[in-house]
mmCIF file of C-alpha atoms in Angstrom:
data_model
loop_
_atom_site.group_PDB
_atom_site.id
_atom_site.type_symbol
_atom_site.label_atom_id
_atom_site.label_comp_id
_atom_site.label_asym_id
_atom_site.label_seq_id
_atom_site.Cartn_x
_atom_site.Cartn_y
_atom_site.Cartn_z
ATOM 1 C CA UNK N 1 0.000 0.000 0.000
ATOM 2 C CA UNK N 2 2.676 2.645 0.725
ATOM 3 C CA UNK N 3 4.616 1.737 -2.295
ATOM 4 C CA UNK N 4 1.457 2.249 -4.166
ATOM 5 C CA UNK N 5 1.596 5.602 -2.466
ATOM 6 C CA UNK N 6 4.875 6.348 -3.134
ATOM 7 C CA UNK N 7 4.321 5.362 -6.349
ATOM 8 C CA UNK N 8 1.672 7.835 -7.193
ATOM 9 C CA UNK N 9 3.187 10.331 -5.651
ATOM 10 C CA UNK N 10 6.281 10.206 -8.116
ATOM 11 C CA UNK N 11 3.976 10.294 -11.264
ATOM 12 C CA UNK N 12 2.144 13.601 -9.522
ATOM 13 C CA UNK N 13 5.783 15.310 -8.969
ATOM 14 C CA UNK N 14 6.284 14.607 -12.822
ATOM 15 C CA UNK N 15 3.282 15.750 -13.692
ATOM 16 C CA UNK N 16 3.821 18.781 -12.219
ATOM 17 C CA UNK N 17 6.950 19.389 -12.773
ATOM 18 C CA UNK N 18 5.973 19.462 -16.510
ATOM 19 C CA UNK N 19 3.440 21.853 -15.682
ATOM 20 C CA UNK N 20 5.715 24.216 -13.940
ATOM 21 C CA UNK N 21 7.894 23.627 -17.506
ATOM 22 C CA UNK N 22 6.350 24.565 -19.956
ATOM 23 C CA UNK N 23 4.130 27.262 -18.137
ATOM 24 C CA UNK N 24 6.693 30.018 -19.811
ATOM 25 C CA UNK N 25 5.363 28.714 -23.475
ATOM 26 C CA UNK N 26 1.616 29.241 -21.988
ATOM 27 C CA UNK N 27 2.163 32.913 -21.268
ATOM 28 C CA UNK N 28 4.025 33.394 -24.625
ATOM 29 C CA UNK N 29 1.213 31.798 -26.277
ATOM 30 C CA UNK N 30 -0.985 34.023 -24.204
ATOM 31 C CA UNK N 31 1.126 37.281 -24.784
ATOM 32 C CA UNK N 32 1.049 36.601 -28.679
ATOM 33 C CA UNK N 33 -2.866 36.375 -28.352
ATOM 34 C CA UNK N 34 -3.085 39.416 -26.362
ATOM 35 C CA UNK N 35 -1.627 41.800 -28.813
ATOM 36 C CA UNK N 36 -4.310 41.072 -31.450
ATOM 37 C CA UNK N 37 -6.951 41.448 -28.238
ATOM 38 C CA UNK N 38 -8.582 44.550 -26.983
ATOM 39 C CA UNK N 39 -7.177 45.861 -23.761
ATOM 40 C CA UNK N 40 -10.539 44.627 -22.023
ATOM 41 C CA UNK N 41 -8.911 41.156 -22.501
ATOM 42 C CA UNK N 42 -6.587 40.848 -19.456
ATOM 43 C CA UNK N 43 -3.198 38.643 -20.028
ATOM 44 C CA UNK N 44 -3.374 37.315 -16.784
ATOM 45 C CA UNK N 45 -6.996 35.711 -17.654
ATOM 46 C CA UNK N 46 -5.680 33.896 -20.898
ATOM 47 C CA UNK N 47 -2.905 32.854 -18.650
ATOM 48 C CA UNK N 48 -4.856 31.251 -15.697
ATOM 49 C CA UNK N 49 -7.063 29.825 -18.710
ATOM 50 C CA UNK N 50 -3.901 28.428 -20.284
ATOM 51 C CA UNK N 51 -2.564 26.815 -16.945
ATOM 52 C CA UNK N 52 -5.775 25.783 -15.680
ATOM 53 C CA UNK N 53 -5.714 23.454 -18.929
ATOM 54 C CA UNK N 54 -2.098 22.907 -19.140
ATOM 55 C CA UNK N 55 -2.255 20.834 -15.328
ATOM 56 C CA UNK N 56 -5.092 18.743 -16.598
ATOM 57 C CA UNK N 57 -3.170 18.100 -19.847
ATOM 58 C CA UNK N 58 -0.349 16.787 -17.315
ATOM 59 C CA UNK N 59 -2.512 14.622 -15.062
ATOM 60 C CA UNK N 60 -3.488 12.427 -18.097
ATOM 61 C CA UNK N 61 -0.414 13.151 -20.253
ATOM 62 C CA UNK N 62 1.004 9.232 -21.406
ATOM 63 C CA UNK N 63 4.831 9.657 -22.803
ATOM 64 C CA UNK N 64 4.445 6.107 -24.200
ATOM 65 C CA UNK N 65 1.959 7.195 -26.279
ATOM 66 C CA UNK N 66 3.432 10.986 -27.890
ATOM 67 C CA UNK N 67 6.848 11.592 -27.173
ATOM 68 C CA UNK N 68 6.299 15.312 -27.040
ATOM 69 C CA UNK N 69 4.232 16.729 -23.804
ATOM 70 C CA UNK N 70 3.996 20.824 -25.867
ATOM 71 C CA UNK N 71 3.504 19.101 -29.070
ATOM 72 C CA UNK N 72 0.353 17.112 -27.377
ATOM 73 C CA UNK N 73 -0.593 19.788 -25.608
ATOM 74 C CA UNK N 74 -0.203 23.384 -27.295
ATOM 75 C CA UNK N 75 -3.144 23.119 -29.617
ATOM 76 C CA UNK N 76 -5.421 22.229 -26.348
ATOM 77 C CA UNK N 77 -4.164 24.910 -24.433
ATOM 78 C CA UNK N 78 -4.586 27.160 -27.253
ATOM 79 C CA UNK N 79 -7.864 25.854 -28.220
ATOM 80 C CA UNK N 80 -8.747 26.635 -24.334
ATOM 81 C CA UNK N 81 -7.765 30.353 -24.462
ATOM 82 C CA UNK N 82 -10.639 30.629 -27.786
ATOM 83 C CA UNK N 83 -12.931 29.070 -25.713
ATOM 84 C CA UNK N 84 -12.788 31.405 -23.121
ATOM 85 C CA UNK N 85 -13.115 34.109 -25.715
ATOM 86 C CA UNK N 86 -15.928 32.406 -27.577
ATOM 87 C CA UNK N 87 -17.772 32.148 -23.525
ATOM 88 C CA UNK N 88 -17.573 36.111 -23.464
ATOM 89 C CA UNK N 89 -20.636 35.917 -25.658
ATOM 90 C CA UNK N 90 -19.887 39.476 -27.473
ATOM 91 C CA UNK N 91 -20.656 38.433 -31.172
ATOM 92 C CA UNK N 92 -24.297 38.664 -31.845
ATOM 93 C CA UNK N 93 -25.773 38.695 -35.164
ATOM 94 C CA UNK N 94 -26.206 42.114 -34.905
ATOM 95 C CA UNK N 95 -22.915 42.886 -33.560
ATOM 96 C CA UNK N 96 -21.924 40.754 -36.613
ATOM 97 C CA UNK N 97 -23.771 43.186 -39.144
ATOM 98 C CA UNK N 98 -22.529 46.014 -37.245
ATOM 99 C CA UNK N 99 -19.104 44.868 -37.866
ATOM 100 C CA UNK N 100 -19.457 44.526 -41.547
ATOM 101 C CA UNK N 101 -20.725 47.454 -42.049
ATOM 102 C CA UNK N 102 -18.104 49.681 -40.187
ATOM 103 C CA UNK N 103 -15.625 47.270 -42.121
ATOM 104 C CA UNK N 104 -16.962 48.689 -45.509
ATOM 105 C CA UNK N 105 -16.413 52.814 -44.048
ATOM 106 C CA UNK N 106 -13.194 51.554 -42.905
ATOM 107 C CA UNK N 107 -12.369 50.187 -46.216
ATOM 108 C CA UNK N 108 -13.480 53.225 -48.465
ATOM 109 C CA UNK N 109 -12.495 55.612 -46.348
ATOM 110 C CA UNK N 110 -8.901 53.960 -46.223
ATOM 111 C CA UNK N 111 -9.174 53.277 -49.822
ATOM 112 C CA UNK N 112 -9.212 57.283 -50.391
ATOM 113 C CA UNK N 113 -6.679 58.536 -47.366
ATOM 114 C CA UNK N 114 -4.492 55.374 -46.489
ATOM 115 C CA UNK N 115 -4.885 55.590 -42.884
ATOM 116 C CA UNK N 116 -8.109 54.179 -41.146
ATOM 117 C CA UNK N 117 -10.764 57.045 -39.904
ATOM 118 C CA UNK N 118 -12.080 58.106 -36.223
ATOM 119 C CA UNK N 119 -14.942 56.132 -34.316
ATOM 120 C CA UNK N 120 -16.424 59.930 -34.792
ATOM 121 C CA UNK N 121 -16.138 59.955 -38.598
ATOM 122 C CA UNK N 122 -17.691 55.960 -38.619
ATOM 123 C CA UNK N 123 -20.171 57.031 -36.248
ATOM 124 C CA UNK N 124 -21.772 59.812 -38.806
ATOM 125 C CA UNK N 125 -21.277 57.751 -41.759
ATOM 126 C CA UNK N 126 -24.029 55.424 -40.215
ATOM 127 C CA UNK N 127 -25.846 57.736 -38.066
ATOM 128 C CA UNK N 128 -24.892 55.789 -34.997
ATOM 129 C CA UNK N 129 -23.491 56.694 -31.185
ATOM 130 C CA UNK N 130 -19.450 57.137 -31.318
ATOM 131 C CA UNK N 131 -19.322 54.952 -28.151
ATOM 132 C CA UNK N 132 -21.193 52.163 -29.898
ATOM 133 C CA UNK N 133 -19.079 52.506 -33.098
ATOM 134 C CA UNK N 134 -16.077 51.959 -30.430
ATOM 135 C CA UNK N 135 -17.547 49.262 -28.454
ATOM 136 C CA UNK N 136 -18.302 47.298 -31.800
ATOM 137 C CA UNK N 137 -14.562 47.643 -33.227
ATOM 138 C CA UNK N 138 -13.973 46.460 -29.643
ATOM 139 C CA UNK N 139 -15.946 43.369 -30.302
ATOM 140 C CA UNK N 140 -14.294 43.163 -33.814
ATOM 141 C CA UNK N 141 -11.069 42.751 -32.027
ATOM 142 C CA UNK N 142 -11.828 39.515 -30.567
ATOM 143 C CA UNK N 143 -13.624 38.185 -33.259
ATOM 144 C CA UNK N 144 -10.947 38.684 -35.744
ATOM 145 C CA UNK N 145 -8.638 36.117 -33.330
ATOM 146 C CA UNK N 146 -11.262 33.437 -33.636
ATOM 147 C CA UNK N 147 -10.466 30.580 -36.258
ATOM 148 C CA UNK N 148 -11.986 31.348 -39.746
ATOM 149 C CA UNK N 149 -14.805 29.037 -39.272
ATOM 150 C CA UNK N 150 -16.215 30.778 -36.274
ATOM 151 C CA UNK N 151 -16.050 34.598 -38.303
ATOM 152 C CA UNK N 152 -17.691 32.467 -40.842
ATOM 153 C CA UNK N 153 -20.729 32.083 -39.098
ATOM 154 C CA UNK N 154 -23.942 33.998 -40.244
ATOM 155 C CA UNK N 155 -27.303 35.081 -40.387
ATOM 156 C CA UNK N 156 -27.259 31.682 -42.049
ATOM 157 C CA UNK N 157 -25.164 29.848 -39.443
ATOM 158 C CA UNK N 158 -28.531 26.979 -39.559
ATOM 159 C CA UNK N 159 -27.332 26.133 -43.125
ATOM 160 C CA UNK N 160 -23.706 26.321 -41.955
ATOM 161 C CA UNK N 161 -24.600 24.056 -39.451
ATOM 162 C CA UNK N 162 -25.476 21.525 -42.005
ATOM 163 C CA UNK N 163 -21.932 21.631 -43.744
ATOM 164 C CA UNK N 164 -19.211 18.920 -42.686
ATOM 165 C CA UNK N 165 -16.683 20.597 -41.178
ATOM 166 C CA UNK N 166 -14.354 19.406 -43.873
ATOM 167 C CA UNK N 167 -16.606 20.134 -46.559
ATOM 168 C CA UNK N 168 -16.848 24.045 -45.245
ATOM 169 C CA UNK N 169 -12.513 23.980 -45.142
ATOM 170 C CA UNK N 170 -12.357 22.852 -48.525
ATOM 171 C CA UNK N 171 -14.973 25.720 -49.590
ATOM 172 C CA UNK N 172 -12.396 28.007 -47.910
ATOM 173 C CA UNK N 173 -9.571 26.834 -49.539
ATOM 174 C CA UNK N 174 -10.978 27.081 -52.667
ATOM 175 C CA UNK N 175 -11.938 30.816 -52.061
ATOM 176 C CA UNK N 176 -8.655 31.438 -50.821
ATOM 177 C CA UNK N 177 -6.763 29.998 -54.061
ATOM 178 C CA UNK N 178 -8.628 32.714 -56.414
ATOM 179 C CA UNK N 179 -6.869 35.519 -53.849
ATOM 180 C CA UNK N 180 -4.016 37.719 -55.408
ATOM 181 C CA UNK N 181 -0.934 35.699 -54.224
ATOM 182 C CA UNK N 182 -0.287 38.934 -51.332
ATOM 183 C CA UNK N 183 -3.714 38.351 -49.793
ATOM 184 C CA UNK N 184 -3.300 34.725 -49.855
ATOM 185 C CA UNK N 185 0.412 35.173 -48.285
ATOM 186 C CA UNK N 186 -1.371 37.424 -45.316
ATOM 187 C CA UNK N 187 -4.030 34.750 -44.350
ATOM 188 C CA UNK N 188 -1.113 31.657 -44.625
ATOM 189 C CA UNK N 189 1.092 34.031 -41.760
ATOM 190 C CA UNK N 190 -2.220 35.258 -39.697
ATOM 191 C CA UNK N 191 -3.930 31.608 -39.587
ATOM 192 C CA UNK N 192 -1.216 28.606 -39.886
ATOM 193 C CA UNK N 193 2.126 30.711 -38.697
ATOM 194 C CA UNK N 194 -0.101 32.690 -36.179
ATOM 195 C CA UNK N 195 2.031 35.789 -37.020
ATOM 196 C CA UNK N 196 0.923 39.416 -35.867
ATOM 197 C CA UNK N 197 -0.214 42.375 -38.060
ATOM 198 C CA UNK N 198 2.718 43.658 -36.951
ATOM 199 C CA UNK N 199 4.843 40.641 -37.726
ATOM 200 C CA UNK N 200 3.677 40.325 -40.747
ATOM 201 C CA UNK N 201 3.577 44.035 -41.686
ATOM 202 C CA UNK N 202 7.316 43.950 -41.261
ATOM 203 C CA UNK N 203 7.735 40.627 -43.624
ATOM 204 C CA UNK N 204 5.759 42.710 -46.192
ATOM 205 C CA UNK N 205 6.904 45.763 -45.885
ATOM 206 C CA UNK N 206 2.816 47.321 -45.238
ATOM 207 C CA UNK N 207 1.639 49.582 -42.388
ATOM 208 C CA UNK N 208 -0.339 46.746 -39.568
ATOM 209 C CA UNK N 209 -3.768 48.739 -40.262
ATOM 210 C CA UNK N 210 -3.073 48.140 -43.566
ATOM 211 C CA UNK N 211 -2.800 44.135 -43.144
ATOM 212 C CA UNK N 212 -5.918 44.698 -40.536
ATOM 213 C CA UNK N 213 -7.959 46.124 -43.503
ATOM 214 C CA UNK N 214 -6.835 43.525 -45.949
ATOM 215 C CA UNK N 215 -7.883 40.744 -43.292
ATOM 216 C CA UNK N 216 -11.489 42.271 -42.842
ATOM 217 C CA UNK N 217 -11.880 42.563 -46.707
ATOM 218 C CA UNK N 218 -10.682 38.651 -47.204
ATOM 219 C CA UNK N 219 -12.768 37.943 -44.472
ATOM 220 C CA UNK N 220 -16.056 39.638 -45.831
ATOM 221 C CA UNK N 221 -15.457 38.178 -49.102
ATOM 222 C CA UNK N 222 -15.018 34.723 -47.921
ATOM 223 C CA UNK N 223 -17.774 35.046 -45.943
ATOM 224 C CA UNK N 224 -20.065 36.014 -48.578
ATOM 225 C CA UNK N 225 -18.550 33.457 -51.070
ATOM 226 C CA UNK N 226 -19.824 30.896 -48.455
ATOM 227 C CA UNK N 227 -22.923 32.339 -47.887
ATOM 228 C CA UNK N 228 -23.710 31.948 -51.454
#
């Protein structure tokens, strides 16, 4: 009985002793996540999230059966900060409209001056409240972090619904292959290297609001390709 004990006690001390090592890569991957979040979002909250899910990854982590405890684990963790975004419950439809309609002012007006415009110059454009307008783009903030599938979802999310996952990435990928070879370059570094607008503003030599407005547009028009 108390070499049983013993015995589980050793596995817990490994277990947490991988915790405790790879907590560093949890607040990287939660520091990385934070700069494309509004300030509302705290870092410490995507952190607790992270290491909340990083100790039960540990407790049931089996080394004979994947070799690598971060490579098992980083996509759960990560997977666990989005939920805790997705629980925040800030995206309704008409939040979603909202969104895609500041997105178009945001695009034209860009289109003509090269620099994004004022929640006050939005905020006349559609005859709304400037504090609205800047809660929205708020909202916006964490929506563009979600995965493409979830900023995919519509008015029409019940026929969505319907699509096999697989079946909805392939209609992506075949959107994505008619981009310009730039805009297709920007969504490979945003979604699969997980790059910054500012990472990838420097690879491309563009200002980040730039690569914002590009992502919104691609986003829109993906979105709408889908839809139809």
């Amino acid at each position: 009985m108390m070499r049983t004990r013993g015995y589980d006690d050793q596995i817990r001390h490994y277990q947490d002793e991988l915790a405790v090592k790879y907590l560093p890569a949890v607040k990287a991957m939660a520091y990385r996540l934070k700069e494309r979040l509004p300030r509302s979002i705290e870092f410490d909250d995507l952190v607790s999230i992270g290491a909340e899910e990083l100790i039960k990854l540990a407790r049931r982590y089996d080394k004979n059966q994947n070799d690598s405890f971060w490579g098992y684990g980083k996509t759960r963790v990560y997977g666990a900060m989005l939920d805790y975004l997705r629980s925040l419950d800030i995206v309704s439809r008409a939040n979603r409209r909202m969104i895609k309609m500041i997105d178009e002012v945001i695009a034209q007006y860009m289109d003509e001056h090269g620099v994004e415009p004022e929640n006050r110059y939005i905020a006349e454009v559609l005859g709304e409240d400037e504090h609205k307008i800047k809660e929205v783009r708020r909202v916006a903030a964490i929506y563009n972090v979600l995965p493409l599938d979830d900023q995919l979802e519509s008015d029409q999310k019940d026929t969505l619904e319907q699509i096999e996952q697989e079946e909805l990435i392939e209609k992506i990928m075949e959107v994505l292959e008619t981009l310009p070879k730039r805009d297709q370059l920007i969504m490979q570094l945003y979604y699969f290297e997980e790059l910054t607008y500012k990472e990838i503003s420097q690879i491309l030599d563009i200002t980040p609001s730039r690569i914002s407005q590009v992502h919104k547009r691609l986003i829109t028009k993906i979105r709408d390709k889908i839809g139809s």
